Tab-separated table of C-alpha atoms in Angstrom:
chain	number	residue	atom	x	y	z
D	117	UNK	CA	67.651	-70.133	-52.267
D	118	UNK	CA	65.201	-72.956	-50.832
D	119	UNK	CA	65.885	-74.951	-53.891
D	120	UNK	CA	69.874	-75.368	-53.514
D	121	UNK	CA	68.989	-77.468	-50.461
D	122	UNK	CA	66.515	-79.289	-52.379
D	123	UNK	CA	68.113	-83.271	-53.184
D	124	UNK	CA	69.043	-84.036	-56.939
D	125	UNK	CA	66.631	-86.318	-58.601
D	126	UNK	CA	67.495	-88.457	-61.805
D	127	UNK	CA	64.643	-87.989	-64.057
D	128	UNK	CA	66.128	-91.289	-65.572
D	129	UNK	CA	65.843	-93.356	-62.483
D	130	UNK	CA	62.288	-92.123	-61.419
D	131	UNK	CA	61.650	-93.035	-65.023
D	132	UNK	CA	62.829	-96.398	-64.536
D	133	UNK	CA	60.443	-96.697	-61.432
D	134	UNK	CA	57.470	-95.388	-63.394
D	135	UNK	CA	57.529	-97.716	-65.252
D	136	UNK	CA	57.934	-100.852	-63.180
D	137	UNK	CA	54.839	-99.271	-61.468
D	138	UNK	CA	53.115	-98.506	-64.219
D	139	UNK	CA	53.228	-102.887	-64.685
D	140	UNK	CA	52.285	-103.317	-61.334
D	141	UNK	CA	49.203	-101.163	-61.272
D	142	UNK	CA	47.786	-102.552	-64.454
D	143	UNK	CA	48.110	-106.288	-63.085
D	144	UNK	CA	46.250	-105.001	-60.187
D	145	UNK	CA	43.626	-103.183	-63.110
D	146	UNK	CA	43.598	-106.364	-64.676
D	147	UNK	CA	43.412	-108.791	-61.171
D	148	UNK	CA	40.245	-106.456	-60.072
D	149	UNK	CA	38.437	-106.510	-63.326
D	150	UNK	CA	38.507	-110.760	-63.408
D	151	UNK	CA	37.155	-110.093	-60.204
D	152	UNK	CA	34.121	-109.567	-62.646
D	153	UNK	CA	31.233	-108.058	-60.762
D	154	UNK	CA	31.621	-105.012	-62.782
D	155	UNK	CA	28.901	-104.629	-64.860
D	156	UNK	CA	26.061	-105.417	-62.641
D	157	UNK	CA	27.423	-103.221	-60.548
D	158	UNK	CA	27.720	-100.117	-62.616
D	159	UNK	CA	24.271	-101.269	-64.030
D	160	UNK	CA	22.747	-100.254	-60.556
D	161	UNK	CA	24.634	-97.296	-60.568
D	162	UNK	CA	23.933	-96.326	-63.494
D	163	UNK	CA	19.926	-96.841	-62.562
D	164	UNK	CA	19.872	-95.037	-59.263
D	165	UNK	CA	21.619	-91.961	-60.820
D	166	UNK	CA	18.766	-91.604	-63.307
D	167	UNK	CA	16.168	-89.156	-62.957
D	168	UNK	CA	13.271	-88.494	-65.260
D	169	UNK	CA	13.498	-85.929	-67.646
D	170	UNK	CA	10.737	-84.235	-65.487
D	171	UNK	CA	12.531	-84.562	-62.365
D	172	UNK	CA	14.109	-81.012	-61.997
D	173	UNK	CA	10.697	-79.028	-62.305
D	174	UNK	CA	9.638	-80.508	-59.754
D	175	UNK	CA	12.069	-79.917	-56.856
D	176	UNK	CA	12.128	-77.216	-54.505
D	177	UNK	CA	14.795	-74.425	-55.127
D	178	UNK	CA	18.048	-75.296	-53.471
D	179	UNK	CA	19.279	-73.135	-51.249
D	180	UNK	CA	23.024	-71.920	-51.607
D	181	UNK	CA	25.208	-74.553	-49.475
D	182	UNK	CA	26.545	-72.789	-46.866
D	183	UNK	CA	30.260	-73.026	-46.014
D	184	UNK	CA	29.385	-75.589	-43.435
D	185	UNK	CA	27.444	-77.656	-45.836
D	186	UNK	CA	30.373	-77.282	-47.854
D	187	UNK	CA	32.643	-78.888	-45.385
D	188	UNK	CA	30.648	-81.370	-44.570
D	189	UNK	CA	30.651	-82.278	-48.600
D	190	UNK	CA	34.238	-82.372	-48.120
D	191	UNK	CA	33.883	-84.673	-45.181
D	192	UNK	CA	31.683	-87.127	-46.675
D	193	UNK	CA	34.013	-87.088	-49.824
D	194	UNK	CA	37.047	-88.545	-48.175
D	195	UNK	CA	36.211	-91.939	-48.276
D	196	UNK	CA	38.128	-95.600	-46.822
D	197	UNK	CA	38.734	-97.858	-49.479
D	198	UNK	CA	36.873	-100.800	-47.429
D	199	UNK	CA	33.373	-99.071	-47.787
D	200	UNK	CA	33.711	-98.823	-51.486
D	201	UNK	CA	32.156	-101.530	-53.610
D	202	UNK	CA	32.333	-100.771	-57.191
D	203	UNK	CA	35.164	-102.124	-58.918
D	204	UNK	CA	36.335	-99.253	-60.835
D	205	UNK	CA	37.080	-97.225	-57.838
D	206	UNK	CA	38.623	-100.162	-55.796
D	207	UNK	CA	40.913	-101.042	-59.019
D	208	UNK	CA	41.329	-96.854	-58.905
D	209	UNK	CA	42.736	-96.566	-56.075
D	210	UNK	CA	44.687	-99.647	-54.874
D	211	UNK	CA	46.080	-98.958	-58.824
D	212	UNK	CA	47.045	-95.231	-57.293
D	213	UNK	CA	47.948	-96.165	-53.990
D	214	UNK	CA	50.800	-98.308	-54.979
D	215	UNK	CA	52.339	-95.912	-57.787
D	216	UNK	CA	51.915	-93.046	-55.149
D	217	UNK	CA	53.085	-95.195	-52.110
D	218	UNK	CA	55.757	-96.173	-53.670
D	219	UNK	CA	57.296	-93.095	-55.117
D	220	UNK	CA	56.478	-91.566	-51.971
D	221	UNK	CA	59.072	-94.770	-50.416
D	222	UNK	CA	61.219	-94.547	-53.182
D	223	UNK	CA	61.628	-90.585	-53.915
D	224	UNK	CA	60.248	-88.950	-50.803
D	225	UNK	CA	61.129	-84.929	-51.694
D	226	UNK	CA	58.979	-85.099	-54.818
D	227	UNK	CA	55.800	-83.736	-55.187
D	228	UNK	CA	52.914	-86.662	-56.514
D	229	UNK	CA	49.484	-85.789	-57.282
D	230	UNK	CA	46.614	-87.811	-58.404
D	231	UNK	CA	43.479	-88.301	-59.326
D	232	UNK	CA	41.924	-90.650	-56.184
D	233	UNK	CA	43.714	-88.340	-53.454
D	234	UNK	CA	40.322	-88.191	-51.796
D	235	UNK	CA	39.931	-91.670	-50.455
D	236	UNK	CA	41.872	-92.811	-48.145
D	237	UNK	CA	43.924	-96.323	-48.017
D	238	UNK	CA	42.769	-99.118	-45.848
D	239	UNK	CA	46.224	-100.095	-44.185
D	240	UNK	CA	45.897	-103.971	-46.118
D	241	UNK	CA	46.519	-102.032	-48.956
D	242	UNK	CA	49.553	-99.857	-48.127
D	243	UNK	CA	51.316	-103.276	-48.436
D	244	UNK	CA	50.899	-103.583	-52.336
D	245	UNK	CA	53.115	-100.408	-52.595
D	246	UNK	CA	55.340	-101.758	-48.788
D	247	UNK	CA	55.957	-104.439	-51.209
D	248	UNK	CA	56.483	-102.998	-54.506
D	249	UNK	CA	58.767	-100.300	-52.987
D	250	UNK	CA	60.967	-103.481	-51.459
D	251	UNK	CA	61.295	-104.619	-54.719
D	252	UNK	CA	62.822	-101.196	-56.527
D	253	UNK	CA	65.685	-99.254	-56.302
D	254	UNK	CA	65.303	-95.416	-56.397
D	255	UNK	CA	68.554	-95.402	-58.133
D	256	UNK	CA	68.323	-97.418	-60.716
D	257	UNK	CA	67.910	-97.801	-64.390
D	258	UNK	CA	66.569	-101.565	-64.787
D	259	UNK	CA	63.784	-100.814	-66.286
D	260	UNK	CA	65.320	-98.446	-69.300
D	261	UNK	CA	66.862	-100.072	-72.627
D	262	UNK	CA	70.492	-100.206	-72.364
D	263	UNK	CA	70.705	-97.460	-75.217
D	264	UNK	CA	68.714	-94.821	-72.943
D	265	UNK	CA	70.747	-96.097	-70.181
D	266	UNK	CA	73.869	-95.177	-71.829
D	267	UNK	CA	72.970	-91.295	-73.520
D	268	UNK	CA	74.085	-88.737	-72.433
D	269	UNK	CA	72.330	-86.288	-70.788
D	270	UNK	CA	72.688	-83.069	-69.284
D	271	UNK	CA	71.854	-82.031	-65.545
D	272	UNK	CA	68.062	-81.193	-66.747
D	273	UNK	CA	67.527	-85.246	-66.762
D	274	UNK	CA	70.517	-86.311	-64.220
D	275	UNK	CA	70.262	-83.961	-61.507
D	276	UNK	CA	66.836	-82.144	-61.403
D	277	UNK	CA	65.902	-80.062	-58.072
D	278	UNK	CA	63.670	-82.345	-56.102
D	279	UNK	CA	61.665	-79.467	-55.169
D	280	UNK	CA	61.340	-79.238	-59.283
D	281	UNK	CA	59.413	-82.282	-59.796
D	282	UNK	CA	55.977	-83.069	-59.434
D	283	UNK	CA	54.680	-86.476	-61.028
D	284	UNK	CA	51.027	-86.383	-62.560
D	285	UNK	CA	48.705	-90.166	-61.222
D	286	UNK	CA	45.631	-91.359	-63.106
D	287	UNK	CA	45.818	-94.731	-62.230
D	288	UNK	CA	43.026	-95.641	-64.618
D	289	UNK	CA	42.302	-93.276	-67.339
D	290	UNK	CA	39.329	-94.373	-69.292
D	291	UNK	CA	37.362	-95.784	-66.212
D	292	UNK	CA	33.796	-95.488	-68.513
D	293	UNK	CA	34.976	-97.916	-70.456
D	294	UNK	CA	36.603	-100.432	-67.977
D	295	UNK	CA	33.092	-99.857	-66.397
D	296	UNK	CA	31.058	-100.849	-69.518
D	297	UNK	CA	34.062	-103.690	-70.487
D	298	UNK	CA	35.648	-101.571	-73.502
D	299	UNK	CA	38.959	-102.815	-71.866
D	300	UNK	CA	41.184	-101.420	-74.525
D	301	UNK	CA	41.073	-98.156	-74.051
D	302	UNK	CA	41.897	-98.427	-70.424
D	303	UNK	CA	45.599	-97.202	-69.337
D	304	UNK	CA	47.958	-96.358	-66.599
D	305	UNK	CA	49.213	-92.950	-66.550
D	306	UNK	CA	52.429	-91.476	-65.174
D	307	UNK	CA	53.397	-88.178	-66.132
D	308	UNK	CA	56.975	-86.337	-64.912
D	309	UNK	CA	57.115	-82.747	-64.956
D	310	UNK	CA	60.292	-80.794	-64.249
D	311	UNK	CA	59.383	-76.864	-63.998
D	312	UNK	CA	56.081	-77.497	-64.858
D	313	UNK	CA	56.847	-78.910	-68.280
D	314	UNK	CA	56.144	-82.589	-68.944
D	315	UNK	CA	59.445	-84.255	-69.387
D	316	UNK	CA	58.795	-88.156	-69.239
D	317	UNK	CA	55.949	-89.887	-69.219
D	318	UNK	CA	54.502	-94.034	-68.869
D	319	UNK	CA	51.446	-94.800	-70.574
D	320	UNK	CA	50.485	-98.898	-69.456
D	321	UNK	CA	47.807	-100.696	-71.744
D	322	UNK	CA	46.936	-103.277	-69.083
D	323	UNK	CA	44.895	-104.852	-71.597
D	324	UNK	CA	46.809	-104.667	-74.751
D	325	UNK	CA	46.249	-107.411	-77.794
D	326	UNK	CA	48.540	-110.116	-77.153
D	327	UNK	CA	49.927	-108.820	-74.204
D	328	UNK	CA	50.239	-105.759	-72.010
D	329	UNK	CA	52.153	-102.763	-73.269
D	330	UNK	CA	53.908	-99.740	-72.120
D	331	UNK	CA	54.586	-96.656	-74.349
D	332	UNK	CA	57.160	-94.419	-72.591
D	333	UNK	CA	59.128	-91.418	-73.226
D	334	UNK	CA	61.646	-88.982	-72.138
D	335	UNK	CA	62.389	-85.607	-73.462
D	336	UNK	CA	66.107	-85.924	-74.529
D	337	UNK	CA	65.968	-89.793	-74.965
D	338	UNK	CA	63.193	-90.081	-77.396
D	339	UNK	CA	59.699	-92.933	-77.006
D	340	UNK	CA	59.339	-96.613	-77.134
D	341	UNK	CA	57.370	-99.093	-76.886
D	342	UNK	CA	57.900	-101.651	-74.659
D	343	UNK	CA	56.444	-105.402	-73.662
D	344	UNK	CA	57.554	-107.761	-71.031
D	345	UNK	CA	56.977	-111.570	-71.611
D	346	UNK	CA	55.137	-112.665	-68.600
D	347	UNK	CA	55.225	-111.094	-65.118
D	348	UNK	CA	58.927	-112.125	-64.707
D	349	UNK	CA	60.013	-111.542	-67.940
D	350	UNK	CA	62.322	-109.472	-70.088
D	351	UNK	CA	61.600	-106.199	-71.426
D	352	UNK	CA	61.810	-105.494	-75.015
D	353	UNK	CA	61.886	-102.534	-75.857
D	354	UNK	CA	61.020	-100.933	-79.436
D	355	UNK	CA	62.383	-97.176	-80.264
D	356	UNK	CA	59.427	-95.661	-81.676
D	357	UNK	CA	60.240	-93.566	-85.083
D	358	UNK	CA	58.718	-89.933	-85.992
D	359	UNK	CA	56.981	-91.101	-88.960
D	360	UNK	CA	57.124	-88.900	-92.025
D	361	UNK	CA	55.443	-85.298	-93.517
D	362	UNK	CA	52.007	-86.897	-94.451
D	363	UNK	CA	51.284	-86.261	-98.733
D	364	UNK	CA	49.460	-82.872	-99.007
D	365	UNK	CA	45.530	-82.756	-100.341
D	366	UNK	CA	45.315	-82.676	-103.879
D	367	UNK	CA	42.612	-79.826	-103.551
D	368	UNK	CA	43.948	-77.607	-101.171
D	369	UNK	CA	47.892	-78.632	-100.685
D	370	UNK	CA	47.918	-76.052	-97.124
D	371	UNK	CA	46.564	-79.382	-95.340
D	372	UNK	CA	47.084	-83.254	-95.553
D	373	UNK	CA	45.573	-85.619	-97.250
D	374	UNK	CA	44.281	-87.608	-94.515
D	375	UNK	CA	42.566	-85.887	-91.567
D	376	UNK	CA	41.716	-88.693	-89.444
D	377	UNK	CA	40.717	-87.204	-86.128
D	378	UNK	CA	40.120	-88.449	-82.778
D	379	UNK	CA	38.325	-87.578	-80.046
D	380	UNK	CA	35.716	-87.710	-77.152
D	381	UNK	CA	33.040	-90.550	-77.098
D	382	UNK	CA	30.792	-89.628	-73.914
D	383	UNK	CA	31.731	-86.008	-74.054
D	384	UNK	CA	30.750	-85.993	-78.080
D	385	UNK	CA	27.708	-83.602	-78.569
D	386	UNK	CA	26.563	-80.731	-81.288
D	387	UNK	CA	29.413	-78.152	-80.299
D	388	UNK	CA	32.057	-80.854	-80.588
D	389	UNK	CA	30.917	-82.242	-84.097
D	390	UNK	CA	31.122	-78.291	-85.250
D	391	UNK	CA	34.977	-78.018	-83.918
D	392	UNK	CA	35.854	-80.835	-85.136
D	393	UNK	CA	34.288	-80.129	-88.903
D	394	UNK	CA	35.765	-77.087	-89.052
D	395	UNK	CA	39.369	-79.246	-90.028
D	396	UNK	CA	37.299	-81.368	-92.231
D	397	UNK	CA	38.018	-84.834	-91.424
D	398	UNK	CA	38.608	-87.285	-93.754
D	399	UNK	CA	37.516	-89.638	-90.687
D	400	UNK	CA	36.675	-89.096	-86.921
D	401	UNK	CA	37.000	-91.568	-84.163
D	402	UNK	CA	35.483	-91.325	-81.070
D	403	UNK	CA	37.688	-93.225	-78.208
D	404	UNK	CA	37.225	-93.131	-74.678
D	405	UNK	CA	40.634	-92.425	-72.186
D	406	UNK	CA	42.726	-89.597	-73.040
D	407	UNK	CA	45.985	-91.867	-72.446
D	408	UNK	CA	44.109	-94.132	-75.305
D	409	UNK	CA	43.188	-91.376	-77.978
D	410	UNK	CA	47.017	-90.142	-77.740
D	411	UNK	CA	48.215	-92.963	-78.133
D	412	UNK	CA	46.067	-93.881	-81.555
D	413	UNK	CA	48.047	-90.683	-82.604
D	414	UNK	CA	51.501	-91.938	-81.514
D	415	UNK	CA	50.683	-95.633	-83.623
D	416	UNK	CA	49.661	-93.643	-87.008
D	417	UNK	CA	45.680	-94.556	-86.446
D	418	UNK	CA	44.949	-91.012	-85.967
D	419	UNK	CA	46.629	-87.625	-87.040
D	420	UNK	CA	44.929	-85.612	-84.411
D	421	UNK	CA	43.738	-86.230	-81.675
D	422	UNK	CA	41.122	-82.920	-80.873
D	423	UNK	CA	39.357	-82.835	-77.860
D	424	UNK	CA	38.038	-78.350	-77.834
D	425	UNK	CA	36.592	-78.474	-74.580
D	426	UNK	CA	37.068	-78.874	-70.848
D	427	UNK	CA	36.924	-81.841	-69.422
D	428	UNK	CA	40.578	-83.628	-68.934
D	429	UNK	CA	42.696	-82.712	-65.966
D	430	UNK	CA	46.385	-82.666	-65.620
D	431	UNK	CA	47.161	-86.023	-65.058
D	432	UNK	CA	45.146	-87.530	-67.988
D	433	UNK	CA	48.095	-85.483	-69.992
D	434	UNK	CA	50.550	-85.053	-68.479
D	435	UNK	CA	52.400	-88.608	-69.460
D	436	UNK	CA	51.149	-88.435	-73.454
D	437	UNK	CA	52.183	-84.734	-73.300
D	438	UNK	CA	55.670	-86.278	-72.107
D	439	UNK	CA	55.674	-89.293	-74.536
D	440	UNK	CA	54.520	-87.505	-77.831
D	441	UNK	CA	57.172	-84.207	-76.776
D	442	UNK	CA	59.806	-87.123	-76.645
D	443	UNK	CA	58.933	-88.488	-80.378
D	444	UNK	CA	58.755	-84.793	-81.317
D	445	UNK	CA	55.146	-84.232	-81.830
D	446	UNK	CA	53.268	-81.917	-80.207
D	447	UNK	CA	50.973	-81.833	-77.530
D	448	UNK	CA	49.102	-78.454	-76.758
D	449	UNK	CA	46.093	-76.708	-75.452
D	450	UNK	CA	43.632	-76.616	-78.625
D	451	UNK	CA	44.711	-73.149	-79.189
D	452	UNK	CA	48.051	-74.476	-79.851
D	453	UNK	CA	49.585	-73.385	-76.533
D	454	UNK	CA	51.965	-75.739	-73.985
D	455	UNK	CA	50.684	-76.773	-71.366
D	456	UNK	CA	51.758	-76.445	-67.859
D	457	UNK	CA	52.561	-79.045	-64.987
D	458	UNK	CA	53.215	-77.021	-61.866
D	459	UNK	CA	52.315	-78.683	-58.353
D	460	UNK	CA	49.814	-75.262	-58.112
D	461	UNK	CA	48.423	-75.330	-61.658
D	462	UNK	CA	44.608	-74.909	-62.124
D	463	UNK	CA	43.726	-78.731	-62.191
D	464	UNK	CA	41.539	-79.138	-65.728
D	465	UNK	CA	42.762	-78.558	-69.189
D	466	UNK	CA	39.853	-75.694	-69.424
D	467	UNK	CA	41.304	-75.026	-72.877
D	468	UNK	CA	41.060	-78.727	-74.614
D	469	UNK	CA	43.396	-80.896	-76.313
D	470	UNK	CA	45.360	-80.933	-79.368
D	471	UNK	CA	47.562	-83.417	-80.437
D	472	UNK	CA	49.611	-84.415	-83.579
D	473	UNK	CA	52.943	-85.773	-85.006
D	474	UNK	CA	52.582	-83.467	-87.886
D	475	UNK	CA	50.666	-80.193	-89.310
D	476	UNK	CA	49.661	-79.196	-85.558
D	477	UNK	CA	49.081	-75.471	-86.746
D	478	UNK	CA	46.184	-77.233	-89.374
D	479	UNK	CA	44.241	-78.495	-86.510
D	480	UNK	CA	45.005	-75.794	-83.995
D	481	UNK	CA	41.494	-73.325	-83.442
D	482	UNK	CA	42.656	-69.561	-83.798
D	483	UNK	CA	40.923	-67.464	-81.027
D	484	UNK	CA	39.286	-65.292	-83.310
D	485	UNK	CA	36.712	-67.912	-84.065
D	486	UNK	CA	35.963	-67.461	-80.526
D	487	UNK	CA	34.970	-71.077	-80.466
D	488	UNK	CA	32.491	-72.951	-77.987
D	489	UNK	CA	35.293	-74.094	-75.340
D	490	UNK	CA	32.570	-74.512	-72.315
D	491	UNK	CA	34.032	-72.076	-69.478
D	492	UNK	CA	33.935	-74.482	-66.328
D	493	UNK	CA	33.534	-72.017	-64.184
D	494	UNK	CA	30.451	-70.501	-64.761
D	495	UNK	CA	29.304	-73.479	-67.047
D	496	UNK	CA	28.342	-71.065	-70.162
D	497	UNK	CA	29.497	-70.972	-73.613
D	498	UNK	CA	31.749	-68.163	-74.658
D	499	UNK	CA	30.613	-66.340	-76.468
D	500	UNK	CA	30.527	-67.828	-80.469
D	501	UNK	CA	30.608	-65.896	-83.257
D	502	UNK	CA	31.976	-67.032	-86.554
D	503	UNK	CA	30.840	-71.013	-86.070
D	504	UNK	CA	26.777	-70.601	-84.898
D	505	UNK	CA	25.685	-73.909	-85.485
């Protein structure tokens, strides 16, 4: 087969890389957003995007684009970096162009996808990833604790088919809130799938309180947390523990006592305050970033993080999918099913979110509540029955 030709990746080593990147895109985050024009900017955005309530009435129909229209869409999409002026995007993508630059240096037979691939790289900015990808090694461990460097593993982590692995970019997952200055929810996502199931994963908190943090994990080798004192500095790295069975509710001992949920901030509306009731929440928190809300569920704020609607893609989860697998929760579809990391995979997470450390069955919807999941493609509700609002 194609595949026996394919070179041997160690899932370890890329690891080790995703990480160092993962450091070096969120001091770029960080350089671009002391940069500080952000929030006049976004303001007159923001402004120009607004239309009166009125405003649609009022058009003329549009005509179906044609397929040349449609081209032309595509045309106008792709982008250079030097025409862009809104910090979020410029941060986006020099953030993306050096974790996918580099890999692409460092690992050339993989497969990397990501969320800016649309705009294209002014050549002054190849150079952050020339330059990171001088720095690294493509074969080494550095940037794992001794401990993980030492386990034993298997060929599934050692010597993966190249042709196998496809790593999954957002290079700044939460951007609405680096936009309106909500910092902490910001983060730098790296996701590693091998046969389209997420197998490692780097999530960076550029902006963490004291100091920048990474949580990473590997299927096999388990999660940690992990700071570095200063640019140059040491890593320390923390293993993160599964933390125990919650106590049960005193009422109604099928479910836990505390059902602190997270989930959507801009996407929260009527249909997603009637999903998430249905689990009856002792709390709910609404968080922007997907990379964020995960991770309130990996640090004990949160027991679930529910998001029962459409609206991530596969690299927001890919790399929690990865981290929380590692620790040994779980990280499904809200209908409880895995979810898949081809290179070919439909793109959005159509079916929500559900994540949890423990009682993931609890907070799982069952599909005969045939539930108000919006259907992307022809933007109507299925069809609800049990839940009418």
């Amino acid at each position: 087969s194609m595949s026996s030709a394919s070179p041997k990746i160690d899932v370890r080593a890329l690891l080790s890389s995703c990480i160092e990147l993962g450091e070096a895109a969120g001091s770029i985050v960080r350089q671009v957003y002391s940069t500080g024009e952000l929030h006049a900017l976004d303001k007159a955005r923001g402004e120009s995007r607004a239309q009166p309530n009125n405003a649609a009435s009022t058009t003329a129909p549009q005509k179906p684009p044609t397929q040349q229209d449609k081209s032309k869409q595509k045309e106008k999409k792709k982008r250079r970096l030097s025409e862009i002026d809104d910090p979020q995007t410029i941060a986006d993508v020099r953030a993306q162009e050096l974790i996918e630059g580099s890999l692409r240096r460092l690992f050339p037979s993989i497969t990397v996808i990501g969320e800016e691939d649309d705009i294209e790289i002014d050549t002054n900015d190849a150079k952050d990833a020339d330059s990171a990808a001088d720095k690294m090694d493509a074969l080494s461990l550095r940037a794992l604790p001794d401990e993980a460097q030492a386990a034993k593993v298997g060929d599934e982590l050692a010597a993966v088919d190249a042709s196998d692995v496809v790593v999954w970019v957002d290079p700044l997952d939460g951007t609405r809130e680096f936009t309106l200055g909500v910092v902490e929810a910001v983060t730098v996502l790296i996701g590693i799938a091998v046969r389209g199931r997420a197998v490692a994963g780097v999530v960076h908190v550029p902006f963490g309180k004291p100091e920048p943090r990474t949580v990473w994990g590997c299927v096999g080798i388990g999660a940690y947390r992990c700071s570095k004192k200063g640019d140059s500095g040491e890593r320390s790295h923390v293993k993160i523990e599964m933390p125990p069975t919650p106590g049960r509710d005193s009422s109604d001992k099928t479910r836990p006592a505390r059902r602190v949920v997270t989930t959507s901030r801009s996407h929260f509306n009527a249909d997603l305050q009637a999903l998430v009731d249905r689990v009856h929440p002792t709390d709910v928190l609404k968080f922007g970033g997907a990379g964020n809300k995960a991770l309130m569920v990996v640090d004990g704020r949160a027991d679930a993080y529910l998001f029962p609607q459409a609206g991530t893609k596969k690299w927001d989860s890919c790399a929690p999918d990865a981290v929380v697998t590692a620790l040994g929760g779980r990280f499904t579809d809200a209908y409880g099913r895995r979810i898949e990391y081809h290179a070919d995979v439909e793109q959005r997470n159509n079916d929500g979110l559900l994540v949890t450390l423990h009682d993931h069955e609890y907070y799982t919807l069952h599909a005969d509540a045939s539930v108000a999941i919006y259907d992307n493609k022809n933007k109507n509700k299925r069809q609800r029955t049990a839940n009418k609002l």
